[in-house]
């Protein structure tokens, strides 16, 4: 039966739900044949193209873009059908666009290749045929036995076979995977012999799946002349790619999942192309213009045939048709006429806008990399831009999802103060503490003045004993050699500061804190804990029981026996879980301190103790042992036992530990909230910790009413969990949504007490209940209630989140009503999914690996840089690109409108008004540089003002500059100017004798005059909008105009041998020799800009802040 | 990426990279705009008055001679069968028509700006390149080859449809007709005549020989090399009437310069009196409901008579002045009402 299964696995991997791995690729004696199965290799691929498929794939992707496809069609129509303009006029810009985009995307992909290679080429050691071989990481195959040394990350998912530690364990930190930086213990598979070179074993395990905490497998170890031993494998045997080996010299493991099948890779969501809201607006506008274009073509075609139906109009004697034309089917003619009109007017959809937008984004993103404010001297790096497509999205963020550990906080616990018996002991380095109210003259002296020595020592002993901290063994060579027989060449390390390892960093902080007061924990050796007391005597305690921490109880205890035979229970835990279990009269003295500390953002713990009599201990001991061995309901039994033991204690003190916030975390958060963004904290961390962080960075204020939706609040004897959940949701909804005054968008957060602030807290388990309720029907109700509550809260905290849950939350908000723009910021691999999910993903170049940075759109060294990134860069980019887009549509509308109007005067014959050179060059040369310079350099408000007034960010919220209203304004402006250009010149040409020698002007003169007015008007319109004239702006604006004049002279000054018709020969020069032409050009330019100037002046608000407010609007609408 | 020096990683601290280039930040404040508008307005009114007055001084006399009405002199020429028809239009001038007088012909409802019509010519032929005489540009079709497949030079619809009415102007002095000399030089663009259009070089000293193997355009009575047999500089593609025609009009209603009256007794203008215009009526326009007219006009520095420009300047100028006044009122009102930034 087993054999059959094995065979199946080897042959057909995809269909079965488990895979079989031959450790070290050795055939096993028990299976008939060794069938090497195909697994994917250990390459991580985040790049999109290879050298070979770049061209076809990139072209395909580019032409999937509606605009590019449209231009391709136009180009093909021009090639096939006889159209008024040559294919070059649209082919050249299209070629230009495609080339520039391809170069840009190629460059970006090259960067991704580089990043991939860094990972894939990382050298690893693999055991092969008894030798260790150095390989590149990407060469690892499933079944390879891999060696990993301390502080290296695992190159793929491994089953731990052998560890250099004696007890067959190793420590890893999964900081870059799930954000937990504590050390986790993993175990070797029992019974794997020391000799890995010839271990005949197979592993049978499930197919790759993304859940980081689940793994099921079996290992068959074949021994000669014995039944194969079967060992079950669980997550505790699996070392995940991306995790780092700690405090263990070396391990060996067999690769089970490689490359894109590792759990880390599976936790990345597919990189979908992120589109910015601006791009969506562009597409919407594009559709409008497409409609305008089509209706123009339809109108012209219809009128043409109406007009032609009149006798003599269709084919006057002076312009007869060829025989072929006469023979053409009438409907076919109509169709080709329609296409010709499309081609004639196609310039209304600006092909060059795309290339300008691309260039603006690409070049503009350099300003982020160049910004020296983003440079962090610590890591010697500045900001990094991975995608330049989203620059403007930085100015549109409505929701900020931030990771806690490593992002808001430095993940660096520090013991701040303690309170013993109601007296406050504050420990600080004297140099760092200058607070007026803190008196600091050395901690030890302080202690003795306040509480009785006995109490102090009891408290400090409690701190030293009540924990699960281990002392780091590194540094003692003897020990290293004993454990690690293979590698004896380890360099002797200097005795450094005592290292501790613990599952929670604040336990270490507490132990260190006790050390400051003279009690040092020396370590745990064979069930006895050693501490060094103030008199430098070693005290020894026998560790009897550890009552582990769990999030529901929210406390932990140890039971120890002193030398003198006393049995003591020390308990530490959250205030809420300790206070009910101690004598009430002791509580009040300490509660005050605890509450004060909590509001200051510290993590507080209360410490209690109890002396157990021999009988009591005996009861507890047997109870605990029984519960531990229970086969059924072990958890509940243990819990009951713990609760039974942890009663009737006496409170001895409290501690305050600070998780140091990132620099300027609170200021940054405040600025973000001031800018109208809602900040959500998504963390995998415990609720208490996260909550205190939220207080510390002022996301929750003293007056904030917290709405809690956690496993704890759902614990209710009466109701089932989902019923309780619904009840709570309804209740919170009533409080936060219905009773609250409607929150107006853009209103500054009120500080008055009348307006209640709400904070919302939810944990992962409850969230999954909300998202996937047992009854499917409730899902939408739950979700909408939940979302509404969240949206009305100033800050939301989601704790105990799995990486994918973070993404789920982001997705939910992203898809909610109004589809707000979301931003995720994080530093670890656990944030990757949320970074990928959000509209904008920001990676922090923190300590926890590079996954977040690599998958982010932007990476910054510190949280504090987010403020400038959003408020200054984002704001400016948005204004720049919005103006760019509107301007582009506008300038092409007034470019093409005269050409459309001209059709009414040329018998709808598709006669172009402008020469082909002008048609082609208009967008590429004459009017492109000023807007590009504008869109790179404009600062309608200076960066300092933007940073100082976060509220300015609200001015551009909700895509304010690309809504229909401003779009309509620009369109009307374009139409107005187009009409003016055409009819102004039309009236002038009622007498075409415009020169003082009586000679007349022809149609190309007409077009050239209109075109000259056009180029000058649109350029000067931009000049009017420019608020920030650097020399570059001057150069390109005046330079463009000069270039236009120069080009026109040049183009008309030479008989071009390659042209079939010298249409513009001396047209421009002749035009300039006519005074009337000059005068009409001047008046039309002025008249076109007149309304603009008037609006600017009349709209200027007056008042104390006039200058500032006025500056908000780069143009009136 | 890793081993580069610190300096390489630290962003350049230049004004450009830090977006701190020195910049001029103009504000369109009322203080600038109001006087600016006033000045522009006054200047425009000034120019407008100048333009308007100039336009008023320009004399124009024009007359439709299509002959649509039965009693009009050219009516009989509208009958198609009537070949080589001439008609005479008389008119009188009450005052001196100051010279130089420019003689235009005008066509309406005539679309020289049809796209197909517009491209229907061969520039290389017109530049005198005989290599293209035998193989006219395809765009010239159906005026590229005649029915016997002979290439047409100059090919194309524009050349073929050249305006071929001719005019003679007489002053009637005491019942006798005195011909007014019409100057056909300098009516086309200098660059067209001197650079853009070129005649083919003569073959064996004979200009006509260079046209060997080609035929004249269908509608032409004589080939290109016989357009002006008197003045060789006005012959072939350099014939000024031809050049004027080849410069396509922008609109379906247009006028083209026919002659200038600059010589002899009429250099100072056409004196008051009776005149007779003899029209050699060849050009059919009624089939497409077109009209023909003759225009006498003198010109000023701004060209021919055109009231539009003057009026436009006056209107815009007054608008600017009115605006500046309105703005002044608005500004003053607001400025006093909330006493802003002093």
CSV table of N, CA, C and O in Angstrom, one decimal, chain A residues 376-446:
chain,number,residue,atom,x,y,z
A,376,UNK,N,19.9,58.0,5.0
A,376,UNK,CA,20.0,57.6,6.3
A,376,UNK,C,21.5,57.3,6.6
A,376,UNK,O,22.0,56.3,6.0
A,377,UNK,N,22.2,58.0,7.4
A,377,UNK,CA,23.6,57.8,7.5
A,377,UNK,C,23.9,56.4,8.2
A,377,UNK,O,25.0,55.9,8.0
A,378,UNK,N,22.9,55.9,8.9
A,378,UNK,CA,23.2,54.6,9.6
A,378,UNK,C,23.4,53.5,8.6
A,378,UNK,O,24.3,52.7,8.7
A,379,UNK,N,22.5,53.4,7.6
A,379,UNK,CA,22.6,52.3,6.7
A,379,UNK,C,23.2,52.8,5.4
A,379,UNK,O,23.4,52.0,4.4
A,380,UNK,N,23.6,54.0,5.3
A,380,UNK,CA,24.2,54.6,4.2
A,380,UNK,C,23.4,54.4,2.9
A,380,UNK,O,23.9,54.0,1.8
A,381,UNK,N,22.2,54.6,3.0
A,381,UNK,CA,21.3,54.5,1.8
A,381,UNK,C,20.2,55.5,1.9
A,381,UNK,O,19.8,56.0,2.9
A,382,UNK,N,19.8,55.8,0.7
A,382,UNK,CA,18.7,56.8,0.6
A,382,UNK,C,17.4,56.0,0.2
A,382,UNK,O,17.3,54.8,0.4
A,383,UNK,N,16.5,56.8,-0.4
A,383,UNK,CA,15.2,56.1,-0.8
A,383,UNK,C,15.4,55.4,-2.1
A,383,UNK,O,16.4,55.6,-2.8
A,384,UNK,N,14.5,54.4,-2.3
A,384,UNK,CA,14.6,53.6,-3.5
A,384,UNK,C,13.3,53.6,-4.2
A,384,UNK,O,12.3,53.5,-3.6
A,385,UNK,N,13.3,53.7,-5.5
A,385,UNK,CA,12.1,53.7,-6.3
A,385,UNK,C,12.1,52.5,-7.1
A,385,UNK,O,12.9,52.3,-8.0
A,386,UNK,N,11.1,51.6,-6.9
A,386,UNK,CA,11.0,50.4,-7.7
A,386,UNK,C,10.1,50.5,-8.8
A,386,UNK,O,10.2,50.0,-9.9
A,387,UNK,N,9.0,51.3,-8.6
A,387,UNK,CA,8.0,51.5,-9.7
A,387,UNK,C,7.9,53.0,-9.8
A,387,UNK,O,7.5,53.6,-8.7
A,388,UNK,N,8.1,53.6,-10.9
A,388,UNK,CA,7.8,55.0,-11.0
A,388,UNK,C,6.4,55.3,-11.4
A,388,UNK,O,6.1,56.5,-11.5
A,389,UNK,N,5.6,54.3,-11.6
A,389,UNK,CA,4.3,54.5,-12.1
A,389,UNK,C,3.4,55.1,-11.1
A,389,UNK,O,2.3,55.6,-11.4
A,390,UNK,N,3.8,55.1,-9.9
A,390,UNK,CA,2.8,55.5,-8.8
A,390,UNK,C,3.2,56.8,-8.1
A,390,UNK,O,2.6,57.1,-7.0
A,391,UNK,N,4.1,57.5,-8.7
A,391,UNK,CA,4.5,58.8,-8.0
A,391,UNK,C,3.4,59.6,-7.5
A,391,UNK,O,3.3,60.1,-6.4
A,392,UNK,N,2.4,59.8,-8.4
A,392,UNK,CA,1.3,60.7,-8.1
A,392,UNK,C,0.4,60.1,-7.1
A,392,UNK,O,-0.3,60.8,-6.4
A,393,UNK,N,0.3,58.8,-7.0
A,393,UNK,CA,-0.5,58.1,-6.0
A,393,UNK,C,-0.1,58.5,-4.6
A,393,UNK,O,-0.9,58.5,-3.7
A,394,UNK,N,1.1,58.9,-4.5
A,394,UNK,CA,1.6,59.3,-3.1
A,394,UNK,C,0.9,60.5,-2.7
A,394,UNK,O,0.9,60.8,-1.5
A,395,UNK,N,0.3,61.2,-3.6
A,395,UNK,CA,-0.4,62.4,-3.2
A,395,UNK,C,-1.9,62.2,-3.0
A,395,UNK,O,-2.7,63.1,-2.8
A,396,UNK,N,-2.3,60.9,-3.1
A,396,UNK,CA,-3.7,60.6,-3.0
A,396,UNK,C,-4.1,59.7,-1.9
A,396,UNK,O,-5.2,59.2,-1.9
A,397,UNK,N,-3.2,59.4,-1.1
A,397,UNK,CA,-3.4,58.3,-0.1
A,397,UNK,C,-4.5,58.7,0.9
A,397,UNK,O,-4.5,59.8,1.4
A,398,UNK,N,-5.4,57.8,1.1
A,398,UNK,CA,-6.5,58.0,2.1
A,398,UNK,C,-6.3,57.1,3.3
A,398,UNK,O,-6.7,57.5,4.4
A,399,UNK,N,-5.8,55.9,3.1
A,399,UNK,CA,-5.6,54.9,4.2
A,399,UNK,C,-4.2,54.5,4.2
A,399,UNK,O,-3.6,54.2,3.2
A,400,UNK,N,-3.6,54.6,5.4
A,400,UNK,CA,-2.3,54.1,5.6
A,400,UNK,C,-2.3,52.9,6.4
A,400,UNK,O,-2.9,52.9,7.5
A,401,UNK,N,-1.8,51.8,5.9
A,401,UNK,CA,-1.7,50.6,6.7
A,401,UNK,C,-0.3,50.4,7.1
A,401,UNK,O,0.6,50.3,6.2
A,402,UNK,N,0.0,50.4,8.4
A,402,UNK,CA,1.4,50.3,8.8
A,402,UNK,C,1.6,49.1,9.6
A,402,UNK,O,0.7,48.6,10.4
A,403,UNK,N,2.7,48.5,9.5
A,403,UNK,CA,3.1,47.4,10.3
A,403,UNK,C,3.6,48.0,11.6
A,403,UNK,O,3.9,49.2,11.6
A,404,UNK,N,3.6,47.3,12.6
A,404,UNK,CA,4.1,47.8,13.9
A,404,UNK,C,5.6,47.6,14.1
A,404,UNK,O,6.4,48.5,14.1
A,405,UNK,N,5.9,46.3,14.2
A,405,UNK,CA,7.3,45.9,14.7
A,405,UNK,C,8.2,46.4,13.6
A,405,UNK,O,8.1,45.9,12.4
A,406,UNK,N,9.2,47.1,13.9
A,406,UNK,CA,10.2,47.5,13.0
A,406,UNK,C,9.8,48.7,12.1
A,406,UNK,O,10.6,49.3,11.5
A,407,UNK,N,8.5,49.0,12.1
A,407,UNK,CA,8.1,50.1,11.3
A,407,UNK,C,7.7,51.3,12.2
A,407,UNK,O,8.3,52.4,12.2
A,408,UNK,N,6.7,51.1,13.1
A,408,UNK,CA,6.4,52.1,14.1
A,408,UNK,C,7.4,52.1,15.2
A,408,UNK,O,7.8,53.1,15.7
A,409,UNK,N,7.8,50.9,15.6
A,409,UNK,CA,8.8,50.8,16.7
A,409,UNK,C,10.1,50.2,16.2
A,409,UNK,O,10.2,49.7,15.1
A,410,UNK,N,11.1,50.4,17.0
A,410,UNK,CA,12.4,49.9,16.6
A,410,UNK,C,12.6,48.4,17.0
A,410,UNK,O,13.6,47.8,16.7
A,411,UNK,N,11.6,47.9,17.6
A,411,UNK,CA,11.6,46.5,18.1
A,411,UNK,C,12.8,46.3,19.0
A,411,UNK,O,13.6,45.4,18.9
A,412,UNK,N,12.9,47.2,20.0
A,412,UNK,CA,14.0,47.3,20.8
A,412,UNK,C,13.5,47.6,22.2
A,412,UNK,O,13.2,48.8,22.5
A,413,UNK,N,13.3,46.6,23.0
A,413,UNK,CA,12.6,46.9,24.3
A,413,UNK,C,13.6,47.5,25.3
A,413,UNK,O,14.8,47.1,25.4
A,414,UNK,N,13.1,48.3,26.1
A,414,UNK,CA,14.0,49.0,27.1
A,414,UNK,C,13.2,49.1,28.4
A,414,UNK,O,12.1,49.5,28.4
A,415,UNK,N,13.8,48.7,29.5
A,415,UNK,CA,13.2,48.8,30.8
A,415,UNK,C,13.2,50.2,31.2
A,415,UNK,O,14.3,50.9,31.2
A,416,UNK,N,12.0,50.7,31.5
A,416,UNK,CA,12.0,52.1,31.9
A,416,UNK,C,11.9,52.4,33.3
A,416,UNK,O,12.7,53.1,33.9
A,417,UNK,N,10.9,51.7,34.0
A,417,UNK,CA,10.8,52.0,35.4
A,417,UNK,C,10.0,50.8,36.0
A,417,UNK,O,9.4,50.0,35.3
A,418,UNK,N,10.0,50.8,37.3
A,418,UNK,CA,9.2,49.8,38.0
A,418,UNK,C,8.6,50.5,39.2
A,418,UNK,O,8.9,51.6,39.6
A,419,UNK,N,7.7,49.7,39.8
A,419,UNK,CA,7.0,50.3,40.9
A,419,UNK,C,6.9,49.2,41.9
A,419,UNK,O,6.5,48.1,41.6
A,420,UNK,N,7.5,49.4,43.0
A,420,UNK,CA,7.5,48.4,44.1
A,420,UNK,C,6.7,48.8,45.2
A,420,UNK,O,7.0,49.9,45.8
A,421,UNK,N,5.7,48.1,45.5
A,421,UNK,CA,4.9,48.4,46.7
A,421,UNK,C,4.4,49.8,46.6
A,421,UNK,O,4.3,50.5,47.7
A,422,UNK,N,4.1,50.3,45.5
A,422,UNK,CA,3.6,51.6,45.4
A,422,UNK,C,4.6,52.8,45.2
A,422,UNK,O,4.2,53.9,45.0
A,423,UNK,N,5.9,52.4,45.3
A,423,UNK,CA,6.9,53.4,45.2
A,423,UNK,C,7.5,53.3,43.7
A,423,UNK,O,7.7,52.2,43.2
A,424,UNK,N,7.7,54.5,43.2
A,424,UNK,CA,8.2,54.5,41.8
A,424,UNK,C,9.7,54.5,41.8
A,424,UNK,O,10.4,55.2,42.4
A,425,UNK,N,10.2,53.6,40.9
A,425,UNK,CA,11.7,53.5,40.7
A,425,UNK,C,11.9,53.8,39.2
A,425,UNK,O,11.4,53.0,38.4
A,426,UNK,N,12.6,54.8,39.0
A,426,UNK,CA,12.8,55.1,37.6
A,426,UNK,C,14.2,55.0,37.3
A,426,UNK,O,15.1,55.5,37.9
A,427,UNK,N,14.5,54.1,36.3
A,427,UNK,CA,15.9,53.9,35.9
A,427,UNK,C,16.2,54.5,34.6
A,427,UNK,O,15.5,54.2,33.6
A,428,UNK,N,17.1,55.4,34.6
A,428,UNK,CA,17.5,56.0,33.3
A,428,UNK,C,19.0,56.3,33.3
A,428,UNK,O,19.6,56.5,34.4
A,429,UNK,N,19.6,56.3,32.2
A,429,UNK,CA,20.9,56.8,32.1
A,429,UNK,C,20.9,58.2,32.5
A,429,UNK,O,20.1,59.0,31.9
A,430,UNK,N,21.8,58.6,33.4
A,430,UNK,CA,21.7,60.0,33.8
A,430,UNK,C,21.9,61.0,32.6
A,430,UNK,O,21.4,62.1,32.6
A,431,UNK,N,22.7,60.5,31.7
A,431,UNK,CA,23.0,61.5,30.6
A,431,UNK,C,21.8,61.7,29.7
A,431,UNK,O,21.6,62.7,29.1
A,432,UNK,N,21.0,60.6,29.6
A,432,UNK,CA,19.9,60.7,28.6
A,432,UNK,C,18.7,61.4,29.2
A,432,UNK,O,17.8,61.7,28.5
A,433,UNK,N,18.6,61.5,30.5
A,433,UNK,CA,17.4,61.9,31.1
A,433,UNK,C,17.5,63.3,31.7
A,433,UNK,O,18.3,63.6,32.6
A,434,UNK,N,16.8,64.2,31.1
A,434,UNK,CA,16.9,65.6,31.6
A,434,UNK,C,15.5,66.1,32.0
A,434,UNK,O,15.3,67.3,32.2
A,435,UNK,N,14.6,65.2,32.1
A,435,UNK,CA,13.2,65.6,32.5
A,435,UNK,C,13.2,66.3,33.8
A,435,UNK,O,13.9,65.9,34.8
A,436,UNK,N,12.4,67.3,33.9
A,436,UNK,CA,12.3,68.1,35.1
A,436,UNK,C,11.7,67.3,36.3
A,436,UNK,O,12.2,67.3,37.4
A,437,UNK,N,10.8,66.5,36.0
A,437,UNK,CA,10.1,65.8,37.1
A,437,UNK,C,10.7,64.5,37.5
A,437,UNK,O,10.4,64.0,38.5
A,438,UNK,N,11.7,64.1,36.8
A,438,UNK,CA,12.3,62.8,37.2
A,438,UNK,C,13.6,63.1,38.0
A,438,UNK,O,14.5,63.9,37.5
A,439,UNK,N,13.6,62.7,39.2
A,439,UNK,CA,14.8,62.9,40.0
A,439,UNK,C,15.7,61.6,39.8
A,439,UNK,O,15.2,60.5,40.0
A,440,UNK,N,16.9,61.9,39.4
A,440,UNK,CA,17.7,60.7,39.2
A,440,UNK,C,19.1,60.9,39.9
A,440,UNK,O,19.9,61.8,39.5
A,441,UNK,N,19.2,60.1,40.9
A,441,UNK,CA,20.6,60.1,41.5
A,441,UNK,C,20.9,58.7,41.8
A,441,UNK,O,21.1,58.2,42.9
A,442,UNK,N,21.0,57.9,40.7
A,442,UNK,CA,21.4,56.6,40.8
A,442,UNK,C,20.3,55.7,41.3
A,442,UNK,O,19.7,56.0,42.3
A,443,UNK,N,20.1,54.6,40.6
A,443,UNK,CA,18.9,53.7,41.0
A,443,UNK,C,19.1,53.1,42.3
A,443,UNK,O,18.1,53.0,43.1
A,444,UNK,N,20.2,52.6,42.7
A,444,UNK,CA,20.3,51.8,43.9
A,444,UNK,C,20.0,52.6,45.1
A,444,UNK,O,19.3,52.2,46.0
A,445,UNK,N,20.6,53.9,45.1
A,445,UNK,CA,20.3,54.7,46.3
A,445,UNK,C,18.8,54.9,46.4
A,445,UNK,O,18.3,54.9,47.5
A,446,UNK,N,18.2,55.2,45.3
A,446,UNK,CA,16.8,55.5,45.3
A,446,UNK,C,16.0,54.4,45.9
A,446,UNK,O,15.1,54.6,46.7
